[in-house]
Coordinates of C-alpha atoms in Angstrom, one line a residue:
X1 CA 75.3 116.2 68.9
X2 CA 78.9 115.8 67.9
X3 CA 80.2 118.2 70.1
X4 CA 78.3 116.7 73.2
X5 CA 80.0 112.9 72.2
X6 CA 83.2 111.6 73.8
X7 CA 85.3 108.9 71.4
X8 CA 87.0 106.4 73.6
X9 CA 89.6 104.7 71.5
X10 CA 90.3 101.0 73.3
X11 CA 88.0 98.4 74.7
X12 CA 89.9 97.4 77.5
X13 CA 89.1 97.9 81.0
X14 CA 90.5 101.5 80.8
X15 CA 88.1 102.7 77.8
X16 CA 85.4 100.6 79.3
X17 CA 85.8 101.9 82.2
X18 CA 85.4 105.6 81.0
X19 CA 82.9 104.8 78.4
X20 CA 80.3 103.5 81.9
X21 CA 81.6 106.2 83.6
X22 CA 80.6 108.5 81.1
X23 CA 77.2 106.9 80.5
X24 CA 76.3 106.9 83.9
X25 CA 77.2 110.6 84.0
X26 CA 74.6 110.8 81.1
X27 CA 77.1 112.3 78.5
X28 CA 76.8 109.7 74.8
X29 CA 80.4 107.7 74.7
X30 CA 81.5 105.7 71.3
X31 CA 83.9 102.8 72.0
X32 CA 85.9 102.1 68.9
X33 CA 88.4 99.0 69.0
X34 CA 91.1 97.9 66.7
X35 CA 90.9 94.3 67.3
X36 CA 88.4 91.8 65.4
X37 CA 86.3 90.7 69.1
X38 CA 87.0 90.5 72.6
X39 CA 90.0 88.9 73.8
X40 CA 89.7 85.4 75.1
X41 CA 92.7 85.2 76.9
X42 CA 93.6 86.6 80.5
X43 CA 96.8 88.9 80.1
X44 CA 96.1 90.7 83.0
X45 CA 95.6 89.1 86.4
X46 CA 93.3 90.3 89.1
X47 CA 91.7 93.6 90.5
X48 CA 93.2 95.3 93.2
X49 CA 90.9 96.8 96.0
X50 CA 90.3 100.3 94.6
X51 CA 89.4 98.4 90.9
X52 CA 87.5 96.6 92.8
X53 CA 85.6 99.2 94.3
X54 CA 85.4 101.2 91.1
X55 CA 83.5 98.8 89.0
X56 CA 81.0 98.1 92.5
X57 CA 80.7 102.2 92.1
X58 CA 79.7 101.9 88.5
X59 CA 77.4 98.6 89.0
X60 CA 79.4 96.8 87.0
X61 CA 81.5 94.0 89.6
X62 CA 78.3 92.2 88.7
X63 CA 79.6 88.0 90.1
X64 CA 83.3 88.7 89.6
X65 CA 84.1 88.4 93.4
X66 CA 82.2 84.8 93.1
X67 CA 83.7 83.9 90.1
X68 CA 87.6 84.9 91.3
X69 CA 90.0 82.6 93.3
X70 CA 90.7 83.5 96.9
X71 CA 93.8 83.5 97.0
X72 CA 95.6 84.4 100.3
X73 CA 98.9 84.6 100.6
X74 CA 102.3 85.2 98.2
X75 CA 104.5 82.2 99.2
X76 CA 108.6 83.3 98.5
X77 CA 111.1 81.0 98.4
X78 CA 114.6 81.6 97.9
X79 CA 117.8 79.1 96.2
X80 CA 114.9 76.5 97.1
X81 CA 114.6 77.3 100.5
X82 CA 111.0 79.0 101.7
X83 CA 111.7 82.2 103.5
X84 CA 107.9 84.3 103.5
X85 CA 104.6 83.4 103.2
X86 CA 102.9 86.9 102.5
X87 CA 99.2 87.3 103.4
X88 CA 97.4 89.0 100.4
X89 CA 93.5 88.9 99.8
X90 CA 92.7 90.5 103.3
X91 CA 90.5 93.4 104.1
X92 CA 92.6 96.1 105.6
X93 CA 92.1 99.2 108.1
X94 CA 91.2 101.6 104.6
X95 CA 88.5 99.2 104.1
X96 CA 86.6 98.7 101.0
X97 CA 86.7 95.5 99.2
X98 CA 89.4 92.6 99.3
X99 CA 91.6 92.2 95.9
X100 CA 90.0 89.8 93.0
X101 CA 92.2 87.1 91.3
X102 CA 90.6 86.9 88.3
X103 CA 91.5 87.5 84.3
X104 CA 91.1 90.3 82.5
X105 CA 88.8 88.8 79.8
X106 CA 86.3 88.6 82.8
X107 CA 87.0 91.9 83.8
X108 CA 86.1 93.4 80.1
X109 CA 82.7 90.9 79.9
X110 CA 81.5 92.4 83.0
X111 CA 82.2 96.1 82.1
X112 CA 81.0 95.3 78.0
X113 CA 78.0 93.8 79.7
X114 CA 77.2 97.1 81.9
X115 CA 77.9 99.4 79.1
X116 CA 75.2 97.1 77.0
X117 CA 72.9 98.2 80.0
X118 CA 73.4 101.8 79.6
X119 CA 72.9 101.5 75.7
X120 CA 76.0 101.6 74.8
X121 CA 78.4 99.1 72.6
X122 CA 82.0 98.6 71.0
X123 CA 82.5 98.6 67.9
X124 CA 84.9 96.2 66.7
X125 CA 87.4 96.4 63.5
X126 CA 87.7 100.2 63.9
X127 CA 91.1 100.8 63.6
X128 CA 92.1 104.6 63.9
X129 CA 94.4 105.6 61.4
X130 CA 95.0 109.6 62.2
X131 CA 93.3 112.3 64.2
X132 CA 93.2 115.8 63.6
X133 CA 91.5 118.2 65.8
X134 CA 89.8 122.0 65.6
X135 CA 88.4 124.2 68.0
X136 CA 85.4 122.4 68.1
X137 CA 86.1 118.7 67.8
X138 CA 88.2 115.9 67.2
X139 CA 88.2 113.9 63.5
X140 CA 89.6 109.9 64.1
X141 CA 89.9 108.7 60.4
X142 CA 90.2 104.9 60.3
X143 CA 91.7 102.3 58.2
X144 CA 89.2 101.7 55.8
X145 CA 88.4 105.5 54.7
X146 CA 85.5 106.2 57.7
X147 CA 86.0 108.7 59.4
X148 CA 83.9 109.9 62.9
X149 CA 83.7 113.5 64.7
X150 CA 83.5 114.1 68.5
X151 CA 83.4 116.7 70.8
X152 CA 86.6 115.2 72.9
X153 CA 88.8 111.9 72.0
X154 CA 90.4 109.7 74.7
X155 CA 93.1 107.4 73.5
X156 CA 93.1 104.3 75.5
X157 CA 94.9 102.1 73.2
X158 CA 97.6 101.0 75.2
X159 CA 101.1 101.1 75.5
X160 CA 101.6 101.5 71.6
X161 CA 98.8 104.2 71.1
X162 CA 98.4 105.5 68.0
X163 CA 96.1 108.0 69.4
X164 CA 99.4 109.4 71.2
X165 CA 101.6 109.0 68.5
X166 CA 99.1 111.0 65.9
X167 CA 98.9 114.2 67.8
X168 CA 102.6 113.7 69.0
X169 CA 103.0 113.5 72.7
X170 CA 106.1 111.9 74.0
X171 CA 106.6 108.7 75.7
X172 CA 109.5 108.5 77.3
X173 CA 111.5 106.3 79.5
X174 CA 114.1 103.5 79.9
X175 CA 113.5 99.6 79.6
X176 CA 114.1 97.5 82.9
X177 CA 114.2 93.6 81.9
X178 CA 114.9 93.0 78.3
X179 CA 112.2 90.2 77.7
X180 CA 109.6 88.5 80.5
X181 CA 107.7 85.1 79.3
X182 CA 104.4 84.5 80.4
X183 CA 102.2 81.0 79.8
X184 CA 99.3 79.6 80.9
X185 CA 99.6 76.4 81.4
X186 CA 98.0 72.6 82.6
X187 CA 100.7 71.6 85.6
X188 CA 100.7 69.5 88.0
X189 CA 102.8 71.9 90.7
X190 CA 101.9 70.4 93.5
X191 CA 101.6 73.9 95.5
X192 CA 98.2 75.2 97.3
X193 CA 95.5 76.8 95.1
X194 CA 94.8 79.7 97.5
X195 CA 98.7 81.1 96.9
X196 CA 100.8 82.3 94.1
X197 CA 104.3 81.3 94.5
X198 CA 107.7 83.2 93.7
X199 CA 111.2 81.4 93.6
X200 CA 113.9 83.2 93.3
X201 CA 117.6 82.0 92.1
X202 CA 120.4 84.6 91.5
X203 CA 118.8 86.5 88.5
X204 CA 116.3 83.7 87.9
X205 CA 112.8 84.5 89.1
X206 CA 109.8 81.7 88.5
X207 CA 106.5 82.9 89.4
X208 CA 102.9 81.0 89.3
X209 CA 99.6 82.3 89.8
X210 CA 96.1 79.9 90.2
X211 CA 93.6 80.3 87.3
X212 CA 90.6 79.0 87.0
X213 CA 90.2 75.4 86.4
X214 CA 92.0 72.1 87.0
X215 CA 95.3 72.3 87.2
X216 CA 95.6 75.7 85.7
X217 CA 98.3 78.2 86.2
X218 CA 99.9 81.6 85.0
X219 CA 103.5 81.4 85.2
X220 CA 105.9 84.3 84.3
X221 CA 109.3 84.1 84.0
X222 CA 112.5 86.2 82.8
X223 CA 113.6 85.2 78.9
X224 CA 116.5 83.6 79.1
X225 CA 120.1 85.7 77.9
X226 CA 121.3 85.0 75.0
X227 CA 118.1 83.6 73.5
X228 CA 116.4 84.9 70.1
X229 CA 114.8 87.9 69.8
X230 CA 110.8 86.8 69.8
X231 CA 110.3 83.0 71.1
X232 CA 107.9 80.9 69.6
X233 CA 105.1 79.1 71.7
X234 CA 106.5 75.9 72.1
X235 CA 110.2 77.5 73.0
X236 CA 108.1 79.7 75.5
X237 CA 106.6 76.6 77.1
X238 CA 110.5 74.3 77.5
X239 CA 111.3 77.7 79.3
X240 CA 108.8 77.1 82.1
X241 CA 109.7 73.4 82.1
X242 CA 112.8 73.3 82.7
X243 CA 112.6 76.2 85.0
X244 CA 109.7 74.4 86.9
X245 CA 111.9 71.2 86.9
X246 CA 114.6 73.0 88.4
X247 CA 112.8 74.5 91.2
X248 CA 110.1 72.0 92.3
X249 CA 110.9 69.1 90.4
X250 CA 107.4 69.1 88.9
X251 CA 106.1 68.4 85.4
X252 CA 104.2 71.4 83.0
X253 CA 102.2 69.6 80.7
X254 CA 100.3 71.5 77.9
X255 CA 100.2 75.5 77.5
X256 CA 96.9 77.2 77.0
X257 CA 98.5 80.9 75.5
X258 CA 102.2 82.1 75.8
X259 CA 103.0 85.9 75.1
X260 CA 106.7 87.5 75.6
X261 CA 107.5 91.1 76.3
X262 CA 110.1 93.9 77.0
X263 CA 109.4 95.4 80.6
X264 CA 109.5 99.2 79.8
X265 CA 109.3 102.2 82.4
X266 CA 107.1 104.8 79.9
X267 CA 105.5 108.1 81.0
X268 CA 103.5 110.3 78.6
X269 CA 104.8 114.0 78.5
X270 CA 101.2 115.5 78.9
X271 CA 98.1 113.5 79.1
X272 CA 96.0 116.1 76.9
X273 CA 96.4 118.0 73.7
X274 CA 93.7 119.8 73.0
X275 CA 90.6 118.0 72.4
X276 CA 92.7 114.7 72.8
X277 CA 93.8 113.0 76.2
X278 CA 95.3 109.4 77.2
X279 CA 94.5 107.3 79.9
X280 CA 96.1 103.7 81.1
X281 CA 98.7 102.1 79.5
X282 CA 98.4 104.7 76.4
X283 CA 99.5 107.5 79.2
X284 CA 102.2 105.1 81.8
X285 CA 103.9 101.4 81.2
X286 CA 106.0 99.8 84.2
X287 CA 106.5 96.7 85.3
X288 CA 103.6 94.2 86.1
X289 CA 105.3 92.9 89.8
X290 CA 102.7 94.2 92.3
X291 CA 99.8 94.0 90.0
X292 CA 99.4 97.7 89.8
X293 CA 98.7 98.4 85.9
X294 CA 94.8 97.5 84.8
X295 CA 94.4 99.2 87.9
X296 CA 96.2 102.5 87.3
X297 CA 94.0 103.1 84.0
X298 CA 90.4 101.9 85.6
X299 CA 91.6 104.8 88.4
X300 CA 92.6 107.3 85.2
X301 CA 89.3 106.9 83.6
X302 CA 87.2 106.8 86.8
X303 CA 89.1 110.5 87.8
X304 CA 89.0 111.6 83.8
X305 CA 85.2 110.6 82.9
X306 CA 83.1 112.9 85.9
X307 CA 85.2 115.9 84.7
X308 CA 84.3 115.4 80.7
X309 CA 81.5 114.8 82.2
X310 CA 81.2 118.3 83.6
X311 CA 82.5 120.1 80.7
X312 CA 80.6 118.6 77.6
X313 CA 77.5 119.5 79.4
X314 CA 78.9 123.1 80.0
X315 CA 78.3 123.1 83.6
X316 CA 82.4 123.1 83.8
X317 CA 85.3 125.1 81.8
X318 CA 87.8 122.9 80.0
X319 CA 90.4 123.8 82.9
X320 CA 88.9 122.0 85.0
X321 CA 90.6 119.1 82.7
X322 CA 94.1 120.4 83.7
X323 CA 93.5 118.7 87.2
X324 CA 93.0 115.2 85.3
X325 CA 96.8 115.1 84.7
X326 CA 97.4 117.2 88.2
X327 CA 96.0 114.6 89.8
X328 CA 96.7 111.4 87.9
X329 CA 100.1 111.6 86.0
X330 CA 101.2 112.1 89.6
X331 CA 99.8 108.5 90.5
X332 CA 101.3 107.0 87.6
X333 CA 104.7 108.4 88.4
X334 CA 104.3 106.8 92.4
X335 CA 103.4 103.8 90.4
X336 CA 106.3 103.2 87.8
X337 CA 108.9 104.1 91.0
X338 CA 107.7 101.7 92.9
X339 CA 107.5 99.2 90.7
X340 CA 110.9 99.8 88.9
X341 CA 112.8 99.5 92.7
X342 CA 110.5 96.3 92.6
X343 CA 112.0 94.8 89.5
X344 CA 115.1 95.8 89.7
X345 CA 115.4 94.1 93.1
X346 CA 114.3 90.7 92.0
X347 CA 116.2 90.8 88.7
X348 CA 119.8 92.5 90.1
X349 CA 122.4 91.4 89.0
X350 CA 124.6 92.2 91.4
X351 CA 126.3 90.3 94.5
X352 CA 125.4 92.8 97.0
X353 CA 121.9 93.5 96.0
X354 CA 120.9 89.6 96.1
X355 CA 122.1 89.4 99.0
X356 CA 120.5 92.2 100.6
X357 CA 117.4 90.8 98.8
X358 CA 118.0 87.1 99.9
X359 CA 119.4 87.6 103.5
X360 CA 116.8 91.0 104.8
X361 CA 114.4 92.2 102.6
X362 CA 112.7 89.0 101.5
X363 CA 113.2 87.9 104.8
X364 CA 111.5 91.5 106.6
X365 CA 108.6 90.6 104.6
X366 CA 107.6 87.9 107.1
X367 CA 107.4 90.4 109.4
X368 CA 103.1 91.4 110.3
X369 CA 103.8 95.3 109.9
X370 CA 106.0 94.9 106.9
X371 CA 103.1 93.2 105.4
X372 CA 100.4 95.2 106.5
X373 CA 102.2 98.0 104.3
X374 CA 102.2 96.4 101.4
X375 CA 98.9 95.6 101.4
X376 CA 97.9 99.0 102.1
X377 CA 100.1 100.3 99.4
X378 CA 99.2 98.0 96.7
X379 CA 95.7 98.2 97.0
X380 CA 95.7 101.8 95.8
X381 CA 93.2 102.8 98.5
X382 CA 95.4 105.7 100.2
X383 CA 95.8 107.2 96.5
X384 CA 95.2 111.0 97.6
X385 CA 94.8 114.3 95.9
X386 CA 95.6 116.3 98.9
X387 CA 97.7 119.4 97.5
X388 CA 95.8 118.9 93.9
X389 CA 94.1 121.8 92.4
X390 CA 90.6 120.4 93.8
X391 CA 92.2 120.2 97.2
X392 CA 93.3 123.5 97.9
X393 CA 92.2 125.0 101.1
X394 CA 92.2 124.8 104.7
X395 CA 94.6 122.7 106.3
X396 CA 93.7 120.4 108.8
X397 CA 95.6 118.5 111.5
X398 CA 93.7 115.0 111.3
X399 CA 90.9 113.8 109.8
X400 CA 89.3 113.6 106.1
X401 CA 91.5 116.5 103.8
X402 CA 90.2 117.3 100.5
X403 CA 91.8 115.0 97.8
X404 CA 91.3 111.9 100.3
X405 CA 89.4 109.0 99.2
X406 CA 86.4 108.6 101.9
X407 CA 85.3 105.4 103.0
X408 CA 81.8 103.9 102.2
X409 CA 79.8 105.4 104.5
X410 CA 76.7 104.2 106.0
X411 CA 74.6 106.5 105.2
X412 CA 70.3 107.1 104.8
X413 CA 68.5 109.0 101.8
X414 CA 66.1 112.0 102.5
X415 CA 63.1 109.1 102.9
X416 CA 65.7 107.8 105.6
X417 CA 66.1 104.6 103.5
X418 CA 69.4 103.0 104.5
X419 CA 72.1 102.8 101.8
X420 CA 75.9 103.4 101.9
X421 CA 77.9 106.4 100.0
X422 CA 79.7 104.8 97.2
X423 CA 76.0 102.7 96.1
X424 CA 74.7 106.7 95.4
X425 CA 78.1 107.9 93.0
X426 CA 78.3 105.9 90.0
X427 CA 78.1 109.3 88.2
X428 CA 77.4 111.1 90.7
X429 CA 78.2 113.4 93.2
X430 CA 77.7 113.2 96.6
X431 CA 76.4 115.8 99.6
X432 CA 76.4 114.3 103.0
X433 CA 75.4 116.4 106.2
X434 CA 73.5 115.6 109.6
X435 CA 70.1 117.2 108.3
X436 CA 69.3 119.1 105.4
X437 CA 71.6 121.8 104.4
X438 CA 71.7 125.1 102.4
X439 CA 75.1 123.7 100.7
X440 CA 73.1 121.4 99.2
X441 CA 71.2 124.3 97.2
X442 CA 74.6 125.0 96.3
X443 CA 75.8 122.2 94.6
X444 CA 72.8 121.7 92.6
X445 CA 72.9 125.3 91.1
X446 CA 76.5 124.2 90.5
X447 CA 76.3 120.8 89.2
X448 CA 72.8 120.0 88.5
X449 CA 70.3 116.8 89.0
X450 CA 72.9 114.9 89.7
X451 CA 73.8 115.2 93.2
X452 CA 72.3 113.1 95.9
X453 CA 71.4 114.4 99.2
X454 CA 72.4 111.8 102.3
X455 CA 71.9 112.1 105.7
X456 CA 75.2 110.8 107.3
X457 CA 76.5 111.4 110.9
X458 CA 79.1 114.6 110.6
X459 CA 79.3 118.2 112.3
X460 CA 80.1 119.2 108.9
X461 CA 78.7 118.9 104.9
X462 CA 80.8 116.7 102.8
X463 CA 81.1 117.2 99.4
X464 CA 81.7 113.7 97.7
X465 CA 83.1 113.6 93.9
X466 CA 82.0 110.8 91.7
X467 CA 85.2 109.2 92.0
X468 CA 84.9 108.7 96.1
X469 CA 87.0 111.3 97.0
X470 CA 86.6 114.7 99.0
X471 CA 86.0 117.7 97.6
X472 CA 85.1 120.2 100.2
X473 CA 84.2 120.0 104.0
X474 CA 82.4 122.7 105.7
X475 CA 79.4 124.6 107.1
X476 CA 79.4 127.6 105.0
X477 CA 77.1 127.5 101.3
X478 CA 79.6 130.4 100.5
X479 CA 82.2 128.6 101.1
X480 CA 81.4 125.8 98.9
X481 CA 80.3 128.1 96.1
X482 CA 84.2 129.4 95.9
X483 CA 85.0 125.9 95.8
X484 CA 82.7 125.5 93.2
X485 CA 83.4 128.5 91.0
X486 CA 87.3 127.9 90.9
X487 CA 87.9 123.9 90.3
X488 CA 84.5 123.8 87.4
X489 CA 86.6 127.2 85.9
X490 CA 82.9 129.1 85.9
X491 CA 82.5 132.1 87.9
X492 CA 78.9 132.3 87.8
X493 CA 77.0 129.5 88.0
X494 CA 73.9 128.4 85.9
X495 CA 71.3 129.6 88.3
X496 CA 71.8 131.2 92.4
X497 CA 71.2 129.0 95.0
X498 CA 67.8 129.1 96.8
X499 CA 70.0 130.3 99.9
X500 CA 73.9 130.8 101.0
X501 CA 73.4 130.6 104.8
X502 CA 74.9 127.6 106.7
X503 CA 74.4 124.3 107.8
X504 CA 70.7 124.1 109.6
X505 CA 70.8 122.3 113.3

């Protein structure tokens, strides 16, 4: 039984995530936390589309798209003077869902309450101590003497793991802004609730986001030079007054929670050793302008938790968990480039670069195309494995390539009951053809129950992964048996397939 348990070390959204994943998958996940409880307040703010669509894969968005503020557009103003009004919150040509603004404690109650519905809990005050690892398993001794045994261990513990620092993987990188304040607050800012607003001042930047409730804000600003080391609450909270003074001439009145920070650019060297792998902030820090971070890790464990899947219940070798870093390290490095050329444009210190960001590029971002990419990008929708391991093959001039995310289809079951593709993952994978297909026989000798056949319009048979992107396209059961045999690192699979002809007409 130990062998066929994964550890997930971190109850954030990250370890949550993989921890329903993994449930859903029907492979036994253990959530340990450090902390006491759940955290109450929001640190992270808001779900991007693709976190959005991940939780709605794993039935876990449950009222969170009710419950979040719509807010619509990024309002930038610069030396007092507004210069863009960004439209955020929209659905774009990718499709899928519009981004959430909504706190992270939310987030984690709607994913603690899903993994309650697949039998599942986190068990609080479990603070991991060391980890040592055979052949076999993983050992995570904790703090008071306990000690638990698993099959695999995923260290989700965030930016100062301790899973990654006991079985020694680097975590390098270079810090970009020495100290950012953060506060929620009760403010009377006089600015629309459907926008988050950005002033920008030299090397001063003032930014405030609408939280639930009257009059409540998030506002994040750089510390200020020269300052001590570590500011105390109430120091935090005269920094946003007198920078909200300066800029609006408006009055903060009380702060809810304050938090400072260093803004690092981190990286882990590998993302497994051995029995042991790292998603989210435990694998990749950067900078928190563009909202990219929670998201990052809910797409690392969504990617990570089919393929453990795979191999704890032996239908896969462990290579196939080589692809996990292939695949996702490579997102995470787009990520912390992006957002570093972010940050260091809005915090430059430099003549030349404020000026190119006062006088064109804040400016350009006014402009319908400009924005149109930016929402694109930042919603982590065209995230692609094209060129991956999984998505070797055939190379196509247009349409769906493997490693592309594919859109949620309409679609019908065998019974011709109407549904859409991403309702039947959540765990599972996916085969999609006109009528049925000898493929299909394939990919259940291959990968078991847990494949659902739909009846979709295509010339071809899509093969779907769990994680809503394309593994294979074709007519050929052969072909997908070669697919098959090479990315689950099994030659031979558990059982032949009834047939290995083509796709019936």
């Amino acid at each position: 039984m130990e062998r066929d348990t994964v550890l997930v070390v971190g109850a954030g959204p990250t370890g949550l995530t993989l921890a329903c994943a993994l449930r859903s998958a029907g492979v036994p996940a253990r959530v340990v936390d450090a902390a006491a409880g759940p955290a109450t307040t929001s640190r992270a703010l808001g779900l991007q589309p693709r976190g959005v669509e991940v939780l709605d894969r794993l039935d876990a968005l449950a009222d969170l798209p009710q419950r979040s503020l719509p807010v619509r557009q990024v309002i930038v103003s610069v030396a007092g003077r507004e210069l863009t009004r960004l439209q955020v919150g929209q659905r774009t040509r990718l499709g899928g869902h519009p981004a959430l603004l909504i706190s992270q404690a939310e987030i984690e109650h709607a994913l603690r309450h899903r993994l309650t519905q697949l039998g599942g809990q986190v068990e609080w005050g479990r603070a991991v101590a060391a980890v040592d690892q055979d052949t076999d398993g993983v050992v995570a001794r904790f703090g008071d003497g306990d000690a638990v045994r698993a099959g695999w261990l995923v260290g989700c513990d965030g930016a100062h793991s301790t899973v990654r620092k006991a079985v020694g993987i680097a975590f390098p990188g270079v810090p970009l802004v020495e100290r950012f304040l953060i506060a929620d607050v009760r403010a009377d800012l006089g600015r629309p609730r459907d926008a988050a607003s950005v002033w920008l001042r030299g090397t001063e930047m003032l930014a405030a986001f609408p939280l639930p409730g009257q009059d409540l804000w998030r506002l994040m600003a750089p510390a200020p030079d020269g300052g001590p080391a570590d500011l105390d609450p109430a120091a935090v909270l005269a920094r946003m007054r007198a920078r909200v003074a300066e800029e609006i001439g408006r009055e903060v009145h009380a702060a809810q929670w304050t938090s400072s920070f260093r803004i690092h650019r981190r990286l882990a060297a590998t993302y497994r050793r051995g029995r042991v792998l790292l998603a989210g902030d435990a694998a990749h820090i950067h900078s928190p302008i563009g909202g990219q971070g929670m998201n990052t890790g809910i797409g690392d464990a969504e990617n990570l938790a089919w393929k453990l899947a795979l191999v704890v219940t032996s239908r896969a070798g462990d290579g196939l968990l080589d692809s996990y870093q292939a695949e996702r390290r490579r997102v995470a490095a787009g990520v912390l480039s992006a957002t570093s050329r972010a940050t260091n444009l809005l915090f430059s210190d430099g003549a030349f670069a404020q000026f190119l960001r006062d006088h064109l590029i804040v400016p350009l971002m006014d402009r319908p195309f400009v924005q149109r990419t930016i929402a694109e990008r930042s919603s982590q929708l065209l995230v692609s494995y094209r060129g991956g391991p999984l998505a070797r093959g055939r190379w196509r001039l247009s349409g769906l390539r493997p490693g592309d995310r594919v859109r949620d289809l309409p679609c019908h079951l065998t019974d011709r009951t109407l549904t859409r593709l991403h309702a039947e993952l959540g765990g599972r994978w996916a085969v999609l053809a006109p009528a049925r297909c000898a493929p299909m026989d394939v990919a259940r000798a291959w990968l078991g129950d847990r494949v659902t056949e739909l009846i979709a319009d295509s010339r071809e048979v899509l093969l779907v992964r769990p994680d809503g992107h394309l593994a294979w396209r074709g007519t050929e059961a052969a072909g997908l048996a070669r697919w098959l045999a090479a990315a689950l690192d099994r030659p031979v699979p558990a059982r032949a397939p009834a047939r290995a002809g083509m796709l019936e007409q």
